């Protein structure tokens, strides 16, 4: 796992450099979810492929930007499912974006997630890594090198609310619940970038990030293997919870297709228990 962590650190530096140096235009292609691809999306995907090609323990890669499985090493143990540059459309307005990695062993389902990591490309490059043991670890770059900052623990109750999805497409019970949080004094913190939005709640003591099923996206928007399950491990290991709209742990998801999405709620215990009550689950 150390070699995979080192690979992600190398990827982080290279993608950060690409963000600062490369053309921000759109490529003439779209990804598996039908979203237009920035040249940066394609460039970031290529960087990840090339770096993991040097890590013999990585058997396969599955990218949010492509269909299918990219085979690397016959004797490898792990499949790395990744979103190379989540929220990339925010780069042209200079907001933070991120890369997300889920490291699986065996069938691609949540119970086979061995570890997860994400990188935030912001004023500094920061990285968080979680395994099934212990709290997530925060790393940040100082003088262009990653240094370990410490463990991440969420409070029982927070004060931040990151409500995803188009509000006019929310179910009435979801809108009433979110409005209730704001009436209780929660502060709106939503950039439209999953990585910085979830990173902020993890580091600022807690709250709730929600991307529900909506009338226009009944199964939600965020992808299980590349986005939802990796962050579910982070939140659970930090002492919070991560569930879907049925109250099921996201760490029990079994995608039927690599690009399946799921309604998802990540947060401190108090907010998630309140959401379960509001959803009647
Ligand atoms: P909405 C970015 O496009 C993304 O995939 C996530 O990073 C983010 O949380 C979500 O979509 C934002 O979606 O519908 O709220 O704009």
Short mmCIF file of C-alpha atoms and ligand atoms in Angstrom, two decimals:
data_model
loop_
_atom_site.label_atom_id
_atom_site.label_comp_id
_atom_site.label_asym_id
_atom_site.label_seq_id
_atom_site.Cartn_x
_atom_site.Cartn_y
_atom_site.Cartn_z
CA UNK A 1 0.00 0.00 0.00
CA UNK A 2 2.96 2.33 0.64
CA UNK A 3 3.85 2.23 -3.08
CA UNK A 4 0.25 3.15 -3.97
CA UNK A 5 0.34 6.09 -1.53
CA UNK A 6 3.65 7.23 -3.05
CA UNK A 7 2.12 6.90 -6.54
CA UNK A 8 -0.84 9.09 -5.52
CA UNK A 9 1.57 11.72 -4.17
CA UNK A 10 3.41 11.71 -7.53
CA UNK A 11 0.07 11.93 -9.37
CA UNK A 12 -0.95 14.86 -7.17
CA UNK A 13 2.14 16.88 -8.08
CA UNK A 14 1.80 16.12 -11.78
CA UNK A 15 -1.93 16.93 -12.01
CA UNK A 16 -1.41 20.11 -9.97
CA UNK A 17 1.27 21.14 -12.47
CA UNK A 18 -1.07 20.33 -15.38
CA UNK A 19 -3.83 22.46 -13.81
CA UNK A 20 -1.44 25.39 -13.61
CA UNK A 21 0.26 24.92 -16.99
CA UNK A 22 -2.12 23.26 -19.42
CA UNK A 23 -4.85 24.55 -21.73
CA UNK A 24 -8.23 24.75 -19.97
CA UNK A 25 -10.23 24.15 -23.14
CA UNK A 26 -12.59 21.30 -23.93
CA UNK A 27 -11.47 18.22 -25.82
CA UNK A 28 -13.64 16.88 -28.64
CA UNK A 29 -14.70 13.86 -26.55
CA UNK A 30 -17.11 13.02 -23.73
CA UNK A 31 -16.83 10.60 -20.82
CA UNK A 32 -18.85 7.47 -19.99
CA UNK A 33 -21.47 9.61 -18.28
CA UNK A 34 -21.89 11.71 -21.43
CA UNK A 35 -20.17 14.75 -19.89
CA UNK A 36 -17.94 16.91 -22.10
CA UNK A 37 -14.28 16.28 -21.30
CA UNK A 38 -11.82 19.07 -20.66
CA UNK A 39 -8.36 18.57 -22.07
CA UNK A 40 -7.36 18.52 -18.40
CA UNK A 41 -9.70 15.55 -17.74
CA UNK A 42 -7.95 13.59 -20.48
CA UNK A 43 -4.49 14.75 -19.37
CA UNK A 44 -5.16 13.86 -15.72
CA UNK A 45 -6.45 10.43 -16.70
CA UNK A 46 -3.27 9.81 -18.72
CA UNK A 47 -1.05 10.91 -15.83
CA UNK A 48 -2.75 8.43 -13.49
CA UNK A 49 -2.47 5.59 -15.99
CA UNK A 50 1.24 6.22 -16.52
CA UNK A 51 2.09 6.48 -12.83
CA UNK A 52 0.17 3.36 -11.77
CA UNK A 53 1.74 1.45 -14.71
CA UNK A 54 4.91 1.54 -12.55
CA UNK A 55 3.18 -0.06 -9.51
CA UNK A 56 3.21 -3.85 -9.84
CA UNK A 57 0.57 -4.39 -7.12
CA UNK A 58 -2.04 -2.63 -9.29
CA UNK A 59 -3.76 -5.19 -11.49
CA UNK A 60 -6.41 -3.00 -13.14
CA UNK A 61 -7.56 0.58 -13.44
CA UNK A 62 -11.18 1.73 -13.84
CA UNK A 63 -11.57 5.41 -14.67
CA UNK A 64 -14.64 7.63 -14.35
CA UNK A 65 -13.51 9.16 -17.65
CA UNK A 66 -13.56 5.89 -19.61
CA UNK A 67 -15.58 2.72 -20.16
CA UNK A 68 -14.14 -0.67 -19.28
CA UNK A 69 -11.19 -1.97 -17.30
CA UNK A 70 -7.59 -1.00 -18.12
CA UNK A 71 -5.34 -3.98 -17.33
CA UNK A 72 -1.87 -3.28 -15.96
CA UNK A 73 -0.15 -6.19 -14.16
CA UNK A 74 -1.14 -9.89 -14.27
CA UNK A 75 0.24 -10.46 -10.75
CA UNK A 76 -1.31 -7.35 -9.29
CA UNK A 77 -3.68 -7.51 -6.30
CA UNK A 78 -5.65 -4.29 -6.49
CA UNK A 79 -8.06 -2.54 -8.84
CA UNK A 80 -7.87 1.24 -8.51
CA UNK A 81 -11.12 2.99 -9.41
CA UNK A 82 -10.62 6.72 -9.76
CA UNK A 83 -12.08 10.04 -10.77
CA UNK A 84 -9.05 11.82 -12.17
CA UNK A 85 -10.26 15.41 -11.85
CA UNK A 86 -13.61 15.67 -10.08
CA UNK A 87 -15.32 19.03 -10.53
CA UNK A 88 -12.96 19.92 -13.38
CA UNK A 89 -15.44 22.46 -14.76
CA UNK A 90 -14.56 24.61 -11.71
CA UNK A 91 -10.93 25.00 -12.84
CA UNK A 92 -11.80 27.85 -15.24
CA UNK A 93 -13.19 29.88 -12.31
CA UNK A 94 -10.15 29.00 -10.17
CA UNK A 95 -12.01 26.98 -7.54
CA UNK A 96 -10.57 23.88 -5.87
CA UNK A 97 -10.96 20.50 -7.55
CA UNK A 98 -9.83 16.99 -6.66
CA UNK A 99 -8.85 13.44 -7.57
CA UNK A 100 -10.52 10.48 -5.86
CA UNK A 101 -9.15 6.93 -5.59
CA UNK A 102 -10.84 3.73 -4.40
CA UNK A 103 -8.49 0.76 -3.96
CA UNK A 104 -10.41 -2.52 -4.25
CA UNK A 105 -9.32 -6.15 -3.92
CA UNK A 106 -11.53 -8.63 -5.79
CA UNK A 107 -15.04 -7.91 -7.05
CA UNK A 108 -15.76 -4.19 -7.40
CA UNK A 109 -18.13 -3.61 -4.47
CA UNK A 110 -17.94 -1.60 -1.27
CA UNK A 111 -17.05 -4.49 1.05
CA UNK A 112 -13.93 -5.09 -1.08
CA UNK A 113 -12.69 -1.53 -0.69
CA UNK A 114 -9.29 -1.84 0.99
CA UNK A 115 -8.40 1.83 1.13
CA UNK A 116 -9.33 5.19 -0.36
CA UNK A 117 -7.61 8.48 -0.96
CA UNK A 118 -8.37 11.89 -2.35
CA UNK A 119 -6.29 14.88 -3.36
CA UNK A 120 -7.47 18.51 -3.13
CA UNK A 121 -5.90 20.91 -5.63
CA UNK A 122 -6.41 24.19 -3.80
CA UNK A 123 -4.18 26.99 -2.45
CA UNK A 124 -2.11 24.01 -1.26
CA UNK A 125 -2.17 20.42 -2.45
CA UNK A 126 -3.63 18.27 0.33
CA UNK A 127 -4.25 14.54 0.45
CA UNK A 128 -6.27 12.29 2.74
CA UNK A 129 -5.81 8.52 2.94
CA UNK A 130 -8.02 6.02 4.77
CA UNK A 131 -7.79 2.27 5.33
CA UNK A 132 -10.11 0.01 7.30
CA UNK A 133 -7.90 0.56 10.33
CA UNK A 134 -7.78 3.79 12.31
CA UNK A 135 -8.65 7.36 11.43
CA UNK A 136 -8.03 8.96 8.01
CA UNK A 137 -4.64 10.63 7.69
CA UNK A 138 -4.24 14.19 6.38
CA UNK A 139 -1.13 15.14 4.42
CA UNK A 140 -0.30 18.58 3.11
CA UNK A 141 2.46 19.94 0.93
CA UNK A 142 5.05 22.30 2.29
CA UNK A 143 7.93 23.32 0.03
CA UNK A 144 6.52 20.92 -2.57
CA UNK A 145 6.79 17.84 -0.32
CA UNK A 146 3.95 15.99 1.39
CA UNK A 147 4.10 16.09 5.18
CA UNK A 148 1.82 14.19 7.55
CA UNK A 149 -0.44 16.61 9.42
CA UNK A 150 -2.37 14.10 11.54
CA UNK A 151 -5.56 12.10 11.96
CA UNK A 152 -9.06 13.35 11.13
CA UNK A 153 -11.90 12.92 13.66
CA UNK A 154 -15.40 14.31 13.16
CA UNK A 155 -17.46 15.84 15.96
CA UNK A 156 -20.78 14.25 16.91
CA UNK A 157 -22.53 17.32 15.50
CA UNK A 158 -21.30 19.99 13.10
CA UNK A 159 -22.48 23.29 11.71
CA UNK A 160 -21.91 23.10 7.93
CA UNK A 161 -24.43 22.04 5.30
CA UNK A 162 -23.50 21.22 1.69
CA UNK A 163 -26.81 20.59 -0.18
CA UNK A 164 -26.20 19.14 -3.66
CA UNK A 165 -28.54 18.77 -6.57
CA UNK A 166 -30.99 21.16 -8.19
CA UNK A 167 -33.38 22.35 -5.47
CA UNK A 168 -36.46 22.47 -7.71
CA UNK A 169 -35.95 18.72 -8.28
CA UNK A 170 -35.69 17.83 -4.55
CA UNK A 171 -38.39 15.74 -2.90
CA UNK A 172 -40.55 17.80 -0.49
CA UNK A 173 -39.31 15.88 2.57
CA UNK A 174 -35.68 16.52 1.54
CA UNK A 175 -36.31 20.24 1.05
CA UNK A 176 -38.07 20.47 4.43
CA UNK A 177 -35.11 18.71 6.09
CA UNK A 178 -32.46 20.96 4.50
CA UNK A 179 -34.52 24.10 5.26
CA UNK A 180 -34.73 22.87 8.87
CA UNK A 181 -30.93 22.69 9.12
CA UNK A 182 -30.58 26.27 7.90
CA UNK A 183 -33.32 27.40 10.29
CA UNK A 184 -31.21 25.78 13.03
CA UNK A 185 -28.30 28.02 12.05
CA UNK A 186 -26.25 25.69 9.82
CA UNK A 187 -24.01 27.52 7.39
CA UNK A 188 -24.19 26.89 3.63
CA UNK A 189 -20.88 25.57 2.29
CA UNK A 190 -21.28 24.31 -1.31
CA UNK A 191 -18.85 24.95 -4.17
CA UNK A 192 -20.11 22.26 -6.58
CA UNK A 193 -16.86 20.36 -6.13
CA UNK A 194 -17.43 17.12 -4.19
CA UNK A 195 -13.82 16.85 -3.01
CA UNK A 196 -13.38 20.32 -1.46
CA UNK A 197 -16.99 20.29 -0.16
CA UNK A 198 -16.54 16.95 1.64
CA UNK A 199 -12.98 17.84 2.71
CA UNK A 200 -14.24 21.02 4.39
CA UNK A 201 -16.89 19.17 6.43
CA UNK A 202 -14.35 16.49 7.44
CA UNK A 203 -11.82 19.09 8.60
CA UNK A 204 -14.18 21.71 10.03
CA UNK A 205 -15.68 19.38 12.60
CA UNK A 206 -18.66 18.02 10.75
CA UNK A 207 -22.11 18.73 9.33
CA UNK A 208 -23.87 17.22 6.33
CA UNK A 209 -23.12 16.80 2.63
CA UNK A 210 -26.12 15.58 0.64
CA UNK A 211 -26.66 14.63 -2.96
CA UNK A 212 -30.14 13.04 -2.92
CA UNK A 213 -32.13 11.27 -5.55
CA UNK A 214 -34.06 13.97 -7.41
CA UNK A 215 -36.87 13.99 -9.96
CA UNK A 216 -34.27 14.61 -12.70
CA UNK A 217 -31.69 12.19 -11.23
CA UNK A 218 -33.62 9.57 -9.20
CA UNK A 219 -30.43 7.55 -8.53
CA UNK A 220 -28.42 10.66 -7.69
CA UNK A 221 -25.46 11.95 -9.68
CA UNK A 222 -22.34 10.80 -7.85
CA UNK A 223 -20.68 7.56 -8.99
CA UNK A 224 -20.49 4.68 -6.52
CA UNK A 225 -17.07 3.20 -7.28
CA UNK A 226 -15.10 6.39 -7.94
CA UNK A 227 -16.74 8.94 -5.63
CA UNK A 228 -19.35 7.66 -3.16
CA UNK A 229 -17.75 4.52 -1.72
CA UNK A 230 -14.22 6.02 -1.31
CA UNK A 231 -15.66 8.95 0.66
CA UNK A 232 -17.96 6.65 2.63
CA UNK A 233 -14.88 4.90 4.03
CA UNK A 234 -13.34 8.28 4.91
CA UNK A 235 -16.43 9.46 6.81
CA UNK A 236 -16.98 6.21 8.67
CA UNK A 237 -13.31 5.94 9.70
CA UNK A 238 -13.45 9.59 10.87
CA UNK A 239 -16.37 8.69 13.20
CA UNK A 240 -19.21 9.92 10.97
CA UNK A 241 -21.73 8.08 8.80
CA UNK A 242 -22.41 7.64 5.08
CA UNK A 243 -25.80 6.35 3.91
CA UNK A 244 -28.16 6.33 0.95
CA UNK A 245 -31.81 7.43 0.83
CA UNK A 246 -32.95 4.06 2.22
CA UNK A 247 -30.73 4.42 5.30
CA UNK A 248 -28.31 1.77 3.99
CA UNK A 249 -24.58 2.20 4.64
CA UNK A 250 -22.85 3.24 1.43
CA UNK A 251 -20.15 0.75 2.49
CA UNK A 252 -22.65 -2.00 1.62
CA UNK A 253 -23.22 -0.88 -1.98
CA UNK A 254 -22.82 -3.44 -4.77
CA UNK A 255 -22.75 -1.59 -8.11
CA UNK A 256 -24.16 -3.54 -11.04
CA UNK A 257 -22.21 -1.35 -13.50
CA UNK A 258 -18.92 0.51 -12.92
CA UNK A 259 -20.59 3.88 -13.57
CA UNK A 260 -23.64 3.34 -11.33
CA UNK A 261 -24.58 6.31 -9.15
CA UNK A 262 -26.26 6.49 -5.74
CA UNK A 263 -28.09 9.06 -3.63
CA UNK A 264 -25.58 9.82 -0.88
CA UNK A 265 -25.44 11.54 2.50
CA UNK A 266 -22.17 12.02 4.38
CA UNK A 267 -21.99 13.60 7.81
CA UNK A 268 -21.65 13.63 11.56
CA UNK A 269 -23.75 11.20 13.57
CA UNK A 270 -26.25 13.82 14.75
CA UNK A 271 -27.08 15.06 11.25
CA UNK A 272 -27.29 11.58 9.73
CA UNK A 273 -29.60 10.34 12.50
CA UNK A 274 -31.80 13.41 11.95
CA UNK A 275 -31.84 12.69 8.20
CA UNK A 276 -32.82 9.03 8.79
CA UNK A 277 -35.71 10.32 10.90
CA UNK A 278 -36.76 12.82 8.22
CA UNK A 279 -36.60 10.06 5.55
CA UNK A 280 -38.40 7.56 7.80
CA UNK A 281 -35.62 4.98 7.40
P1 LIG B 1 -24.58 19.82 -8.87
C1 LIG B 1 -18.97 17.87 -10.15
O1 LIG B 1 -19.53 17.95 -11.45
C2 LIG B 1 -19.74 16.79 -9.39
O2 LIG B 1 -19.59 15.57 -10.01
C3 LIG B 1 -19.27 16.73 -7.95
O3 LIG B 1 -17.93 17.10 -7.80
C4 LIG B 1 -20.20 17.70 -7.24
O4 LIG B 1 -20.43 17.36 -5.88
C5 LIG B 1 -21.49 17.58 -8.05
O5 LIG B 1 -21.12 17.15 -9.36
C6 LIG B 1 -22.21 18.91 -8.17
O6 LIG B 1 -23.43 18.65 -8.83
O7 LIG B 1 -25.73 19.14 -9.57
O8 LIG B 1 -24.91 20.17 -7.42
O9 LIG B 1 -23.97 20.96 -9.61
#
